[in-house]
Short mmCIF file of C-alpha atoms (C1' of nucleotides) in Angstrom, two decimals:
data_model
loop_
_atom_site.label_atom_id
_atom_site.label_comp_id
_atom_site.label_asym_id
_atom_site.label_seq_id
_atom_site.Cartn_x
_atom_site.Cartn_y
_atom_site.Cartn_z
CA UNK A 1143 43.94 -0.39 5.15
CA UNK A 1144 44.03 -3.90 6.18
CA UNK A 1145 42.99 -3.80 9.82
CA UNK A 1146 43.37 -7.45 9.63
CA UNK A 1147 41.96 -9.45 13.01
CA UNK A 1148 44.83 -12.35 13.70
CA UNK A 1149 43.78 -15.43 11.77
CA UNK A 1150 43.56 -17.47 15.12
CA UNK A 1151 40.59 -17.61 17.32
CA UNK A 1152 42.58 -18.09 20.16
CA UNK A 1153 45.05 -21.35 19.78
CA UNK A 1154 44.78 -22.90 16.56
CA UNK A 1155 45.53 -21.33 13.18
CA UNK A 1156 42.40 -21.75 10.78
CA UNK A 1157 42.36 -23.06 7.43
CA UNK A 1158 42.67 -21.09 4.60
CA UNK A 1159 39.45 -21.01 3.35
CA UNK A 1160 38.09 -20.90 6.88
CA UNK A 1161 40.12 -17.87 7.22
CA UNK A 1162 38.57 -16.19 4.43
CA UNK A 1163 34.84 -16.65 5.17
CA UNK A 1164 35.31 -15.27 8.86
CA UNK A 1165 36.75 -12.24 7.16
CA UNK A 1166 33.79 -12.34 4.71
CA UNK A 1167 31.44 -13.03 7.40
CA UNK A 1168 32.96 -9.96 9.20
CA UNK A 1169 32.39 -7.51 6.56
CA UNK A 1170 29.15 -8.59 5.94
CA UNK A 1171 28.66 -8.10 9.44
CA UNK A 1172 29.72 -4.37 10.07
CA UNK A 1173 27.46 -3.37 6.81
CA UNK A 1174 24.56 -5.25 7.70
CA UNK A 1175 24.74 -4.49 11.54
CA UNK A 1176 25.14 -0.72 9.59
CA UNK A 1177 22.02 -0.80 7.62
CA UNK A 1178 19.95 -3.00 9.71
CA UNK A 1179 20.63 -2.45 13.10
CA UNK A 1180 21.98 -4.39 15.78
CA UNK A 1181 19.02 -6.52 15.46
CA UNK A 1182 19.48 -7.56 11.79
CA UNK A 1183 18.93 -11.59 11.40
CA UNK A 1184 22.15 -13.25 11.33
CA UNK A 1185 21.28 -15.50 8.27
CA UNK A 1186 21.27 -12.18 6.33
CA UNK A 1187 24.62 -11.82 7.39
CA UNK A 1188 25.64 -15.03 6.12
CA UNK A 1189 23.97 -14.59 2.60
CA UNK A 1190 25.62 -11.41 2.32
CA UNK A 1191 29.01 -13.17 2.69
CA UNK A 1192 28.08 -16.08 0.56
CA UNK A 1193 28.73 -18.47 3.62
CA UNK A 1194 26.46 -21.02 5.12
CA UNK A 1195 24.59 -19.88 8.52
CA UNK A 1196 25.74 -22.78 9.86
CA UNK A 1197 29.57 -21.42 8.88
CA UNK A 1198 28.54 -18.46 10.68
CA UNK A 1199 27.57 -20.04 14.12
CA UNK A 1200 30.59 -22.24 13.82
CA UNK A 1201 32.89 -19.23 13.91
CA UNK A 1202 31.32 -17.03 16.23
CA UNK A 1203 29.16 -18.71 18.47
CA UNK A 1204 26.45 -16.38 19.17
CA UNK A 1205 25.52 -12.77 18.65
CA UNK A 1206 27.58 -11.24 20.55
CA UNK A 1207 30.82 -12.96 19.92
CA UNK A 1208 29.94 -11.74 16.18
CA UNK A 1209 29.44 -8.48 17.24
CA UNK A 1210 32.55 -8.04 19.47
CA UNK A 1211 34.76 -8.96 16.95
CA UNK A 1212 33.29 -6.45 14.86
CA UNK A 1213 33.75 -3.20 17.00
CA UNK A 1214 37.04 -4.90 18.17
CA UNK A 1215 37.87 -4.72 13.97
CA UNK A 1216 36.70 -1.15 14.19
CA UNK A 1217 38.71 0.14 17.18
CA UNK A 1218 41.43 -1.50 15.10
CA UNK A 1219 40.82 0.10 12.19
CA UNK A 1220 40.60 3.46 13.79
CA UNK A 1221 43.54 3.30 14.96
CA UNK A 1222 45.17 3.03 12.07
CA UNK A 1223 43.52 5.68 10.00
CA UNK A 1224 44.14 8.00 12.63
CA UNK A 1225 47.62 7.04 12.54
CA UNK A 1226 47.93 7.60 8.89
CA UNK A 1227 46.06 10.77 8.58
CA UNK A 1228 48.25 12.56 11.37
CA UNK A 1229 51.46 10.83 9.18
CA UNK A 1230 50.17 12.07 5.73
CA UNK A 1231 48.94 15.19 6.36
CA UNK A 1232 51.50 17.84 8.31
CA UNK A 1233 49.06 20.93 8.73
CA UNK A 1234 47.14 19.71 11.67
CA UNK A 1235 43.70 20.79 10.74
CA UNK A 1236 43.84 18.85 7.68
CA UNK A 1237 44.93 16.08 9.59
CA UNK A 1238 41.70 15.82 11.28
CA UNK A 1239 39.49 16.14 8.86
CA UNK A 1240 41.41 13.45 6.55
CA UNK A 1241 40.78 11.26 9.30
CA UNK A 1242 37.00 12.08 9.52
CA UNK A 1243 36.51 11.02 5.42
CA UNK A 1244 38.38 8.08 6.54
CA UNK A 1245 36.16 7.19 8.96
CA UNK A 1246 33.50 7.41 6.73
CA UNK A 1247 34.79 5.19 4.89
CA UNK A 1248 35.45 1.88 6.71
CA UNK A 1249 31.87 3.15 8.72
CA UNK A 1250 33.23 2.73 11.97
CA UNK A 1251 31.32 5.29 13.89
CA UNK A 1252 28.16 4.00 12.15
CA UNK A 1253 28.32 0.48 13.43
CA UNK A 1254 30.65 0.67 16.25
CA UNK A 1255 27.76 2.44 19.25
CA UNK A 1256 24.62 0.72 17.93
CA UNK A 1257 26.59 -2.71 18.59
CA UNK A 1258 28.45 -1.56 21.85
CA UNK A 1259 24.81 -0.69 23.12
CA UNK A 1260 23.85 -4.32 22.88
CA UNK A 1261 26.85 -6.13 24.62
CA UNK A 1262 27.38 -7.17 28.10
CA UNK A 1263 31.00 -7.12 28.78
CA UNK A 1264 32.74 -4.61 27.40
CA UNK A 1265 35.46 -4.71 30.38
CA UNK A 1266 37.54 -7.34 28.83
CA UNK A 1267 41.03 -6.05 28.44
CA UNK A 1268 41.60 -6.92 24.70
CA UNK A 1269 38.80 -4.57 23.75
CA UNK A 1270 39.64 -2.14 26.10
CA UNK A 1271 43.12 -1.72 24.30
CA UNK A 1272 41.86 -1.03 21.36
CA UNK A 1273 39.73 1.46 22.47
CA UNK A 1274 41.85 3.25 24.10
CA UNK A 1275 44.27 3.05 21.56
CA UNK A 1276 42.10 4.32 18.95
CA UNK A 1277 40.57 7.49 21.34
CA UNK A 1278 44.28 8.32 22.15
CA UNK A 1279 45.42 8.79 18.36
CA UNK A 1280 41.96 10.94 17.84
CA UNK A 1281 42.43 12.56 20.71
CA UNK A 1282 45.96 13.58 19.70
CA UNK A 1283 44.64 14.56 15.86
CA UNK A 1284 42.12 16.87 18.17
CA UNK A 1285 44.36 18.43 20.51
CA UNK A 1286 46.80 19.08 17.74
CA UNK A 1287 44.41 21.02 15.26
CA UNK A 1288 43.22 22.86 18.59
CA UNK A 1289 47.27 23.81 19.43
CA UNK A 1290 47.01 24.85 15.58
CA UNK A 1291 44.32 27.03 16.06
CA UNK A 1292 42.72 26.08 13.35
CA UNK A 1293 40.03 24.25 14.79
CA UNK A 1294 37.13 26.08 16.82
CA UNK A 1295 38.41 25.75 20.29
CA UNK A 1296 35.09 24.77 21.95
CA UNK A 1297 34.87 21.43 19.69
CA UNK A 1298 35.55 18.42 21.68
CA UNK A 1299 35.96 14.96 21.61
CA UNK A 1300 32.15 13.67 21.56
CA UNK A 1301 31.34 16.60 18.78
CA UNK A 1302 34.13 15.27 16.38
CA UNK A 1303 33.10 11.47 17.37
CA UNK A 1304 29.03 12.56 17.16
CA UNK A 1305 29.55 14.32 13.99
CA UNK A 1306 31.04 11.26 12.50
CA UNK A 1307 27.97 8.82 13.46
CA UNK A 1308 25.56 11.58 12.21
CA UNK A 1309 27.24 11.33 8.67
CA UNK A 1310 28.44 7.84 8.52
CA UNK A 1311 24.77 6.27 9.26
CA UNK A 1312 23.14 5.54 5.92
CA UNK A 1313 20.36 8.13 5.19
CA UNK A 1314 16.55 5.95 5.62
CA UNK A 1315 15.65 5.54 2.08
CA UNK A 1316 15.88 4.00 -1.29
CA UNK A 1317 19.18 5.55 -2.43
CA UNK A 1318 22.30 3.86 -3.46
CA UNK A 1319 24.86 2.66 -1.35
CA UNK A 1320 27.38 4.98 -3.34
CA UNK A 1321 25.03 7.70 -3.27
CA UNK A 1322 24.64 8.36 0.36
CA UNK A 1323 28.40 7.51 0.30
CA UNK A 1324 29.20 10.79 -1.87
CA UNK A 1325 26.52 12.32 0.25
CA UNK A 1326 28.29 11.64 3.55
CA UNK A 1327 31.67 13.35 1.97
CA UNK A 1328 29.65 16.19 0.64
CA UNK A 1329 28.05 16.80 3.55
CA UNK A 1330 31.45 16.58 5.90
CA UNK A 1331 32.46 19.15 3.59
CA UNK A 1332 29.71 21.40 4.50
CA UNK A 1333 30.29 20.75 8.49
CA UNK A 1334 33.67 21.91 7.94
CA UNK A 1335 33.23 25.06 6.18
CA UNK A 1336 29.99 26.24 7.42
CA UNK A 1337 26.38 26.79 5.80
CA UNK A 1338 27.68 30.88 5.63
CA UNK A 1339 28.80 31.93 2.56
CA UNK A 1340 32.57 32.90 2.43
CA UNK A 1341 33.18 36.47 2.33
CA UNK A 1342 36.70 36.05 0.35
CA UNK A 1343 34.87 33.52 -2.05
CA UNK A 1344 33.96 30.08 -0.98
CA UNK A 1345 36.23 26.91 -1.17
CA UNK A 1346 34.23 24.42 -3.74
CA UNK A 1347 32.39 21.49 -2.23
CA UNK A 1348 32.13 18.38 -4.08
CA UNK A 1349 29.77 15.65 -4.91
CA UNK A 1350 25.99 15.28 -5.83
CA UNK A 1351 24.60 18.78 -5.69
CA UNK A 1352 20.74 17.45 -5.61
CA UNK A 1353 17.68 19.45 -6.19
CA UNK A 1354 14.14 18.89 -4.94
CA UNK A 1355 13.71 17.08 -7.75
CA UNK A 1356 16.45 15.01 -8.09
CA UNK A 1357 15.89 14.40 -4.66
CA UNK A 1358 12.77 12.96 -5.17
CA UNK A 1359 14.00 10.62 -8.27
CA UNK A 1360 16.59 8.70 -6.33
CA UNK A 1361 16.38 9.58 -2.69
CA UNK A 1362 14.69 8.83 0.51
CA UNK A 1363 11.22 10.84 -0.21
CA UNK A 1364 11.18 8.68 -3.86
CA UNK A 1365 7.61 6.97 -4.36
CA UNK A 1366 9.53 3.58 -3.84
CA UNK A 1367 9.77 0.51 -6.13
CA UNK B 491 2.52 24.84 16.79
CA UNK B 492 -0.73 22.98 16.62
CA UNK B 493 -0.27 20.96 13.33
CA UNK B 494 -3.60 19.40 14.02
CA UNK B 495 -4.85 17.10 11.76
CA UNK B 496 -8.83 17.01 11.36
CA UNK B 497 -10.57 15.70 13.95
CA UNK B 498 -12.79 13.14 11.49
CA UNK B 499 -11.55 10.21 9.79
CA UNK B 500 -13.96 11.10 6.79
CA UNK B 501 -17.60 11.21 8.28
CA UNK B 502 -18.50 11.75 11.80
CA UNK B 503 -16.38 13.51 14.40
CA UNK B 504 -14.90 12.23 16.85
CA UNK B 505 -15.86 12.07 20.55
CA UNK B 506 -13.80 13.88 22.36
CA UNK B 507 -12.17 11.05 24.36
CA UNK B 508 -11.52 8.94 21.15
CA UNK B 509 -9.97 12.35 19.61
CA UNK B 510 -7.83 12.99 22.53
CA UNK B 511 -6.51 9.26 22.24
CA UNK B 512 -6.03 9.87 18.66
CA UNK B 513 -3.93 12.79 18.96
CA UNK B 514 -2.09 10.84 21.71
CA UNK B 515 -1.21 7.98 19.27
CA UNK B 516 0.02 9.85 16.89
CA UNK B 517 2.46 11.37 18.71
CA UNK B 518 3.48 8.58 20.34
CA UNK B 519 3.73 6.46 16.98
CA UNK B 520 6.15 9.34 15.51
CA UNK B 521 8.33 9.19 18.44
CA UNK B 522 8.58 5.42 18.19
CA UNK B 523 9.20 5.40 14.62
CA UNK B 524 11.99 7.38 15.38
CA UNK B 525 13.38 5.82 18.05
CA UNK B 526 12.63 1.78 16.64
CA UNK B 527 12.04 2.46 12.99
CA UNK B 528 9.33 1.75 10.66
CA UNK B 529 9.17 -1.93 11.95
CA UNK B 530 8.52 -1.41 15.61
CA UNK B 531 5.63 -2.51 17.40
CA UNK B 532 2.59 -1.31 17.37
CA UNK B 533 2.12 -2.49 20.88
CA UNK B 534 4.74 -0.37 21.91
CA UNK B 535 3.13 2.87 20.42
CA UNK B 536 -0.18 2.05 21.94
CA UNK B 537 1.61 1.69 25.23
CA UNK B 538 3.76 4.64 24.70
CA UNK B 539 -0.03 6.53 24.13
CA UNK B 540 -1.25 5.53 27.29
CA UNK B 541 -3.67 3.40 25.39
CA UNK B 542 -4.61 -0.39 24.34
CA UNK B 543 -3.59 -2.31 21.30
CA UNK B 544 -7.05 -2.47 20.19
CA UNK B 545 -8.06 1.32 20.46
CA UNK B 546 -4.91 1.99 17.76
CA UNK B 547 -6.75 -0.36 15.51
CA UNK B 548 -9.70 0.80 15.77
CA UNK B 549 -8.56 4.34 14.59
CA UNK B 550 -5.83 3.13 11.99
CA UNK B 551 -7.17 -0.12 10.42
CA UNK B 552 -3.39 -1.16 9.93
CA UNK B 553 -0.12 -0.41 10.09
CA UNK B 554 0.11 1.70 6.47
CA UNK B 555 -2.82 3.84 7.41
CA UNK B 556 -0.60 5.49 10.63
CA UNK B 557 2.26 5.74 9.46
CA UNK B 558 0.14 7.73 6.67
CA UNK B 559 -1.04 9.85 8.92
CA UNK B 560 2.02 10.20 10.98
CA UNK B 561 3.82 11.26 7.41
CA UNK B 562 0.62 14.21 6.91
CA UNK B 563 1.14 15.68 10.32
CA UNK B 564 4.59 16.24 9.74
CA UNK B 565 4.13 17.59 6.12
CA UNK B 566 1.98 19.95 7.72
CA UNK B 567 3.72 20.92 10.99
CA UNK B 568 6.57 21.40 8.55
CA UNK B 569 4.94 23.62 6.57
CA UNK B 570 4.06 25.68 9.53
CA UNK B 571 7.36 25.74 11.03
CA UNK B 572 8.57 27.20 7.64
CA UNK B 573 6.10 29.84 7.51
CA UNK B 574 6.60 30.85 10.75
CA UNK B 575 10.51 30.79 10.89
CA UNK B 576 10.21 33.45 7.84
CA UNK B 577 7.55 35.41 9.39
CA UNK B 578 9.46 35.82 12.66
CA UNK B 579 12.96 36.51 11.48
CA UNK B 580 13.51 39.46 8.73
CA UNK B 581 16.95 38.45 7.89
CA UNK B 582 17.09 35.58 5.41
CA UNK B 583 19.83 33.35 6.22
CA UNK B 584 18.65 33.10 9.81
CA UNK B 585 15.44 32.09 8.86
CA UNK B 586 16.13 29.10 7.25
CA UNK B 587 18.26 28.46 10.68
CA UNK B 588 15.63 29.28 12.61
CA UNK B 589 13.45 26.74 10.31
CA UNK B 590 16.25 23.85 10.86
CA UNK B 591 16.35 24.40 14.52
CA UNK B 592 12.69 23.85 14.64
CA UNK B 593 12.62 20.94 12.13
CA UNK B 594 14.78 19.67 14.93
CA UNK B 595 12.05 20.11 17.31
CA UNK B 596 9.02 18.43 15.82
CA UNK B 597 11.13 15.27 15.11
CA UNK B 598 10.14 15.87 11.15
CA UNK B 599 12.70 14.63 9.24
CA UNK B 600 14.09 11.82 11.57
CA UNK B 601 10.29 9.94 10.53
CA UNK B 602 9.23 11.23 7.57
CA UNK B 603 12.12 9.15 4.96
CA UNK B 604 12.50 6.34 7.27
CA UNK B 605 8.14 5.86 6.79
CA UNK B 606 7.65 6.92 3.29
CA UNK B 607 9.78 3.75 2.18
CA UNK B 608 7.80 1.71 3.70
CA UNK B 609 4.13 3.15 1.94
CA UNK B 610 3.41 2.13 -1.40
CA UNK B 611 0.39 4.83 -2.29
CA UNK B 612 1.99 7.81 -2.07
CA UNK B 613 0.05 9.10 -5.21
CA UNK B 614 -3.02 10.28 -2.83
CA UNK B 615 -4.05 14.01 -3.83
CA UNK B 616 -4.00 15.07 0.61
CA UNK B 617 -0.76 13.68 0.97
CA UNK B 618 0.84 14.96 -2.54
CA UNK B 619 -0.43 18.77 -2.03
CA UNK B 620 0.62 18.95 2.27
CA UNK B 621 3.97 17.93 0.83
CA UNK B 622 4.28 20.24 -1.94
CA UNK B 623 3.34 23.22 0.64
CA UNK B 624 5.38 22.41 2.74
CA UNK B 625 8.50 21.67 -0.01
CA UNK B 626 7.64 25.30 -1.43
CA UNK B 627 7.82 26.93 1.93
CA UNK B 628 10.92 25.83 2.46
CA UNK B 629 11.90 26.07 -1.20
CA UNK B 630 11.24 29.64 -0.22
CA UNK B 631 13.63 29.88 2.40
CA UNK B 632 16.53 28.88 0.79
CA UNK B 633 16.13 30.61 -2.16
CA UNK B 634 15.80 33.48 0.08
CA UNK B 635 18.92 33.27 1.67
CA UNK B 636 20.59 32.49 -1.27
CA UNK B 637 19.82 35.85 -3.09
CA UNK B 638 20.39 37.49 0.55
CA UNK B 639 24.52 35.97 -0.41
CA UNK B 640 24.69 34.85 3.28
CA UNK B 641 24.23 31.12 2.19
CA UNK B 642 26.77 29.40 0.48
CA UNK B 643 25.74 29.20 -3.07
CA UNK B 644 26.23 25.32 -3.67
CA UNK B 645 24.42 24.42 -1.43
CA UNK B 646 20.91 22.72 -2.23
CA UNK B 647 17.60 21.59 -1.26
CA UNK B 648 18.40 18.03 -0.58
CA UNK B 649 21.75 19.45 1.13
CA UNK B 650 19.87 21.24 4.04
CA UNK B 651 17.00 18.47 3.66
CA UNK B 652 19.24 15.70 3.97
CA UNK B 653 21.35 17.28 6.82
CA UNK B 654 18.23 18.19 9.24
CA UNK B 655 17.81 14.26 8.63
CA UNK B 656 21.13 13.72 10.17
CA UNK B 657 20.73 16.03 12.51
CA UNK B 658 17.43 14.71 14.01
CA UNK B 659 17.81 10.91 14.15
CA UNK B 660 18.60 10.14 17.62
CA UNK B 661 22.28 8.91 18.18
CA UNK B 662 22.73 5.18 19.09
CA UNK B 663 23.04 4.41 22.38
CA UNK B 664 21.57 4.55 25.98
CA UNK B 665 21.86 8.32 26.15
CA UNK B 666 18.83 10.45 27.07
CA UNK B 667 16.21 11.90 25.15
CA UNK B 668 17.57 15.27 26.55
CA UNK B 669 20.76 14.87 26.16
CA UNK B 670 20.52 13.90 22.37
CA UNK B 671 18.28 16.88 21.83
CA UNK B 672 20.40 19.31 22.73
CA UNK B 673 23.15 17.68 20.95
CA UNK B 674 21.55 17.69 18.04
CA UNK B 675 21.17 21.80 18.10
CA UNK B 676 24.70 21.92 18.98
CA UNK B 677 25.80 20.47 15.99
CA UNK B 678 23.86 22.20 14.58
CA UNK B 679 25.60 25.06 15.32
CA UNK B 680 28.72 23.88 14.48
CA UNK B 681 26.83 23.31 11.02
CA UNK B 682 26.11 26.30 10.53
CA UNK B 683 29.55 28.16 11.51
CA UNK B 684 31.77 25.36 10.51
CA UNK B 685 34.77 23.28 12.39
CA UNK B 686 37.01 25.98 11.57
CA UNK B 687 38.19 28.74 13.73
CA UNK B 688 36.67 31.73 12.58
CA UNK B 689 39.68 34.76 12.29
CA UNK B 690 37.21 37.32 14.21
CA UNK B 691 36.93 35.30 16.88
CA UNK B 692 34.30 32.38 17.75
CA UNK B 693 30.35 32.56 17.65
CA UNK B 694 30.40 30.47 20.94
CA UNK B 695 28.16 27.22 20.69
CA UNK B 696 25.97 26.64 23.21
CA UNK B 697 25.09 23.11 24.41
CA UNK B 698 26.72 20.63 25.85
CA UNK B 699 30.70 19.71 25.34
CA UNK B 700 31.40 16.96 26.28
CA UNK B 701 34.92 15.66 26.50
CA UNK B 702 35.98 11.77 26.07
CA UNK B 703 34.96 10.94 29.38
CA UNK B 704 31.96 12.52 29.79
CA UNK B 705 30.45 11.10 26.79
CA UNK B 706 31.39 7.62 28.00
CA UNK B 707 29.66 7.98 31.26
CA UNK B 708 26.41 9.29 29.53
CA UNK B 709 26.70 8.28 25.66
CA UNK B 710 26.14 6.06 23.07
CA UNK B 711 29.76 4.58 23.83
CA UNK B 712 28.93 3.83 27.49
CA UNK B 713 28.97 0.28 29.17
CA UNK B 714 25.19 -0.07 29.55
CA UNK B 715 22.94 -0.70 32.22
"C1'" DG C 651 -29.46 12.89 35.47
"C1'" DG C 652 -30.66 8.86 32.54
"C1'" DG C 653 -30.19 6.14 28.45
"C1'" DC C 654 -27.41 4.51 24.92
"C1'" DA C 655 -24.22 4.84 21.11
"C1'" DA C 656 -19.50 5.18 21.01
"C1'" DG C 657 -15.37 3.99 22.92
"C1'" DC C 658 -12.28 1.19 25.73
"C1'" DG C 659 -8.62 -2.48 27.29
"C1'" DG C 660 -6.54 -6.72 27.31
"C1'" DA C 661 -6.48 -11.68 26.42
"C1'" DA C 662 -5.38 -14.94 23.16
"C1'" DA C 663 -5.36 -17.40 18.59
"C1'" DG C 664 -2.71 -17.52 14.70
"C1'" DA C 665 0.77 -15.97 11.38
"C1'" DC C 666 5.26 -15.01 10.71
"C1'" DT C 667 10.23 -14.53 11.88
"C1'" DT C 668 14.49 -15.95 13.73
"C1'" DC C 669 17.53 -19.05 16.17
"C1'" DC C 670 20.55 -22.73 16.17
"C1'" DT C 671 21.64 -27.70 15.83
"C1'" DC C 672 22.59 -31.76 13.23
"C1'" DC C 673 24.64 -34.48 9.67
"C1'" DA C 674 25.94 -36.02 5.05
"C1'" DC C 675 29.08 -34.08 1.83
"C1'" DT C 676 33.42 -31.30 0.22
"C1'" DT C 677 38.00 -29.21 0.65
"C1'" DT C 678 42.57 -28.43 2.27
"C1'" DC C 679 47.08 -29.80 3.15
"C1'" DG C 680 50.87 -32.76 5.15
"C1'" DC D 538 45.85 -39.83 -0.93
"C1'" DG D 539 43.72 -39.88 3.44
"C1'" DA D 540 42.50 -37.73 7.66
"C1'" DA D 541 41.21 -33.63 9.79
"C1'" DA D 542 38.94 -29.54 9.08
"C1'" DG D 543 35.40 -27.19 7.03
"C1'" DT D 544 30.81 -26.60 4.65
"C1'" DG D 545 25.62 -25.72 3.54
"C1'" DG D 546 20.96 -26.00 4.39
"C1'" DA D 547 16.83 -28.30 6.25
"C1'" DG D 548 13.78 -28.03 9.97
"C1'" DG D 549 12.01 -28.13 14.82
"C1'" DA D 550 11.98 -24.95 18.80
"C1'" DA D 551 11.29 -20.50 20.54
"C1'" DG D 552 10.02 -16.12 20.20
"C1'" DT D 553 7.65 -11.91 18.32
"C1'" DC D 554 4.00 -9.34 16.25
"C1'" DT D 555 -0.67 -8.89 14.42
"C1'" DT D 556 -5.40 -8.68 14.78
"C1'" DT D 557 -9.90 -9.87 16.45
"C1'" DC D 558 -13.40 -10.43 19.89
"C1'" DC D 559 -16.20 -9.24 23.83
"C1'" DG D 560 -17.65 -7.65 28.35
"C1'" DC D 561 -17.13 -3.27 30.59
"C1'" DT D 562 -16.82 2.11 30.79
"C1'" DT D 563 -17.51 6.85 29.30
"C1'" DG D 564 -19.12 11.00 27.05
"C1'" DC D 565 -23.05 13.21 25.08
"C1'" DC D 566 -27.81 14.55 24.02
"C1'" DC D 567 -32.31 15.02 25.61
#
DNA sequence: GGGCAAGCGGAAAGACTTCCTCCACTTTCG
DNA sequence: CGAAAGTGGAGGAAGTCTTTCCGCTTGCCC
């Protein structure tokens, strides 16, 4: 799960601490683009990485730079859980959905098309690459869990990429980050089995079971503060 | 599906221009909260209303008091849309469908969390009791379909709360309102029956399937503009 | 159908937020 | 150890959003 961007910006190798806070910065980045928006200031990007602004603007020199490197990061890193799910997993079914918590995970799908909305040029080739790299190895997981049979045949591409936004974007709200994590699990589990009870007994989900009540303590209809 | 709130603001009622305008910003101001957040202009939403800046204040004295009152409407539309879904459908478990699909509808649960973190009194007696009839409504439903054995047993309140939240937020992206809507009803669908291929062949699920392509031409994914 | 209270829109002052550069100081590494 | 590379944060510029004020319009009651 490294995903790593190559430490050069495009000749010369950077520093080794200047190495670091770009990758700081770019984490920071993806889960404050995530909670924020697209529009999020950029000096709370650079708190959240413990960096200077001015650190910031050296490395990326505006906006968008910041957030093409981002999605490019994501594409990246999409590839490469799709990879791994289809090698771990051999039933193809389970291959897909392994990939899906995985996705949830790095929250590609949350920050990846609220950023892409924003930027101009999207026709350079590097980031076309790894796009297309990325939608080829889901698109395999897809077609292969179709071949199985296992998956509903009228599920495509967009509903498997859709479904993963819808759960990967942080519910509005007080909760905890981990919270709507175990949320976003429990609730993939839910997509994938169906509201319908199981007529040969139902498969266990996991994670926080809430109540109305519970709800109310911790979550997004909480009396804040 | 009136959901009308009262037509005074305490005292004297409204002329019938002034209410018309009222009933205009409201809806307007729930579809931009949606759409922008709990931060977006208020210029916008007196725009979107077909009215001036200064007509919005003179109704909602500031920000709090509309979102207030954008939060009551949709405690109360909810509540009808509950009462209604089990008045109009005998069987349980499709009830509390029916109920999701129209939570869809009215835009509920896309505005409601993403406001209430943003109000601090949320201790008022009006607001408190519209959103503990409309909690026990569908408190009702569930527990309906639960005892009917058609819904999966673990599966809570905050599970089919939370979900409809998913569900309703618009995806990211340049796609139209149309388009999302009927997206979000597809999935769900696919919620509902689950990613799995059923044995006894498929429930099909309507709406649109879109492959790769398509949803790059149209979707949250495409190169804008 | 006339009078007037109620309602209206939009301009603009002012408050607040965010951007982004500049420079004196610190750190890495050959 | 010294030079090149990197750093943080202050602060002016630019932009956004809020909120009020006032001359004009509209619905309503007699």
């Amino acid at each position: 799960m490294t995903g790593d961007i190559p430490a050069v910006d495009g000749d010369r190798p950077l520093r080794a601490d200047a190495r670091r806070n770009r990758d700081q910065i770019l984490g920071a980045a993806r889960d404050v683009f995530v909670e924020h928006g697209a529009n999020a200031p950029l000096e709370l990007i650079a708190k959240r990485a413990g960096t200077g602004i001015a650190t910031l603007y050296r490395r990326f020199p505006d906006r968008a730079a910041l957030m093409r490197a981002v999605v490019l990061q994501a594409w990246r890193r999409t590839e490469e859980i799709a990879t791994s799910a289809a090698d771990e997993e051999p039933d193809p079914f389970r291959a897909l959905i392994h990939y899906m918590h995985s996705a949830l995970d790095i929250r590609v799908a949350a920050v990846v098309p609220a950023l892409l909305a924003e930027i101009a040029e999207l026709d350079d080739v590097e980031m076309q690459t790894a796009r297309g790299r990325a939608a080829q190895r889901v698109q395999a997981l897809i077609d292969g869990a179709h071949r199985s049979g296992a998956l509903r045949p009228d599920v495509t591409f967009a509903d498997i990429g859709l479904l993963v936004v819808r759960l990967s974007r942080p519910l509005p709200g007080s909760m905890s980050r981990e919270l709507n994590d175990e949320l976003a699990h429990r609730h993939l589990q839910l997509l994938v089995h169906g509201l319908r009870a199981e007529p040969d007994g139902d498969v266990k989900i996991q994670g926080p079971a809430l109540s109305l009540e519970e709800l109310n303590r911790s979550g997004p209809l909480a009396p804040p503060r």
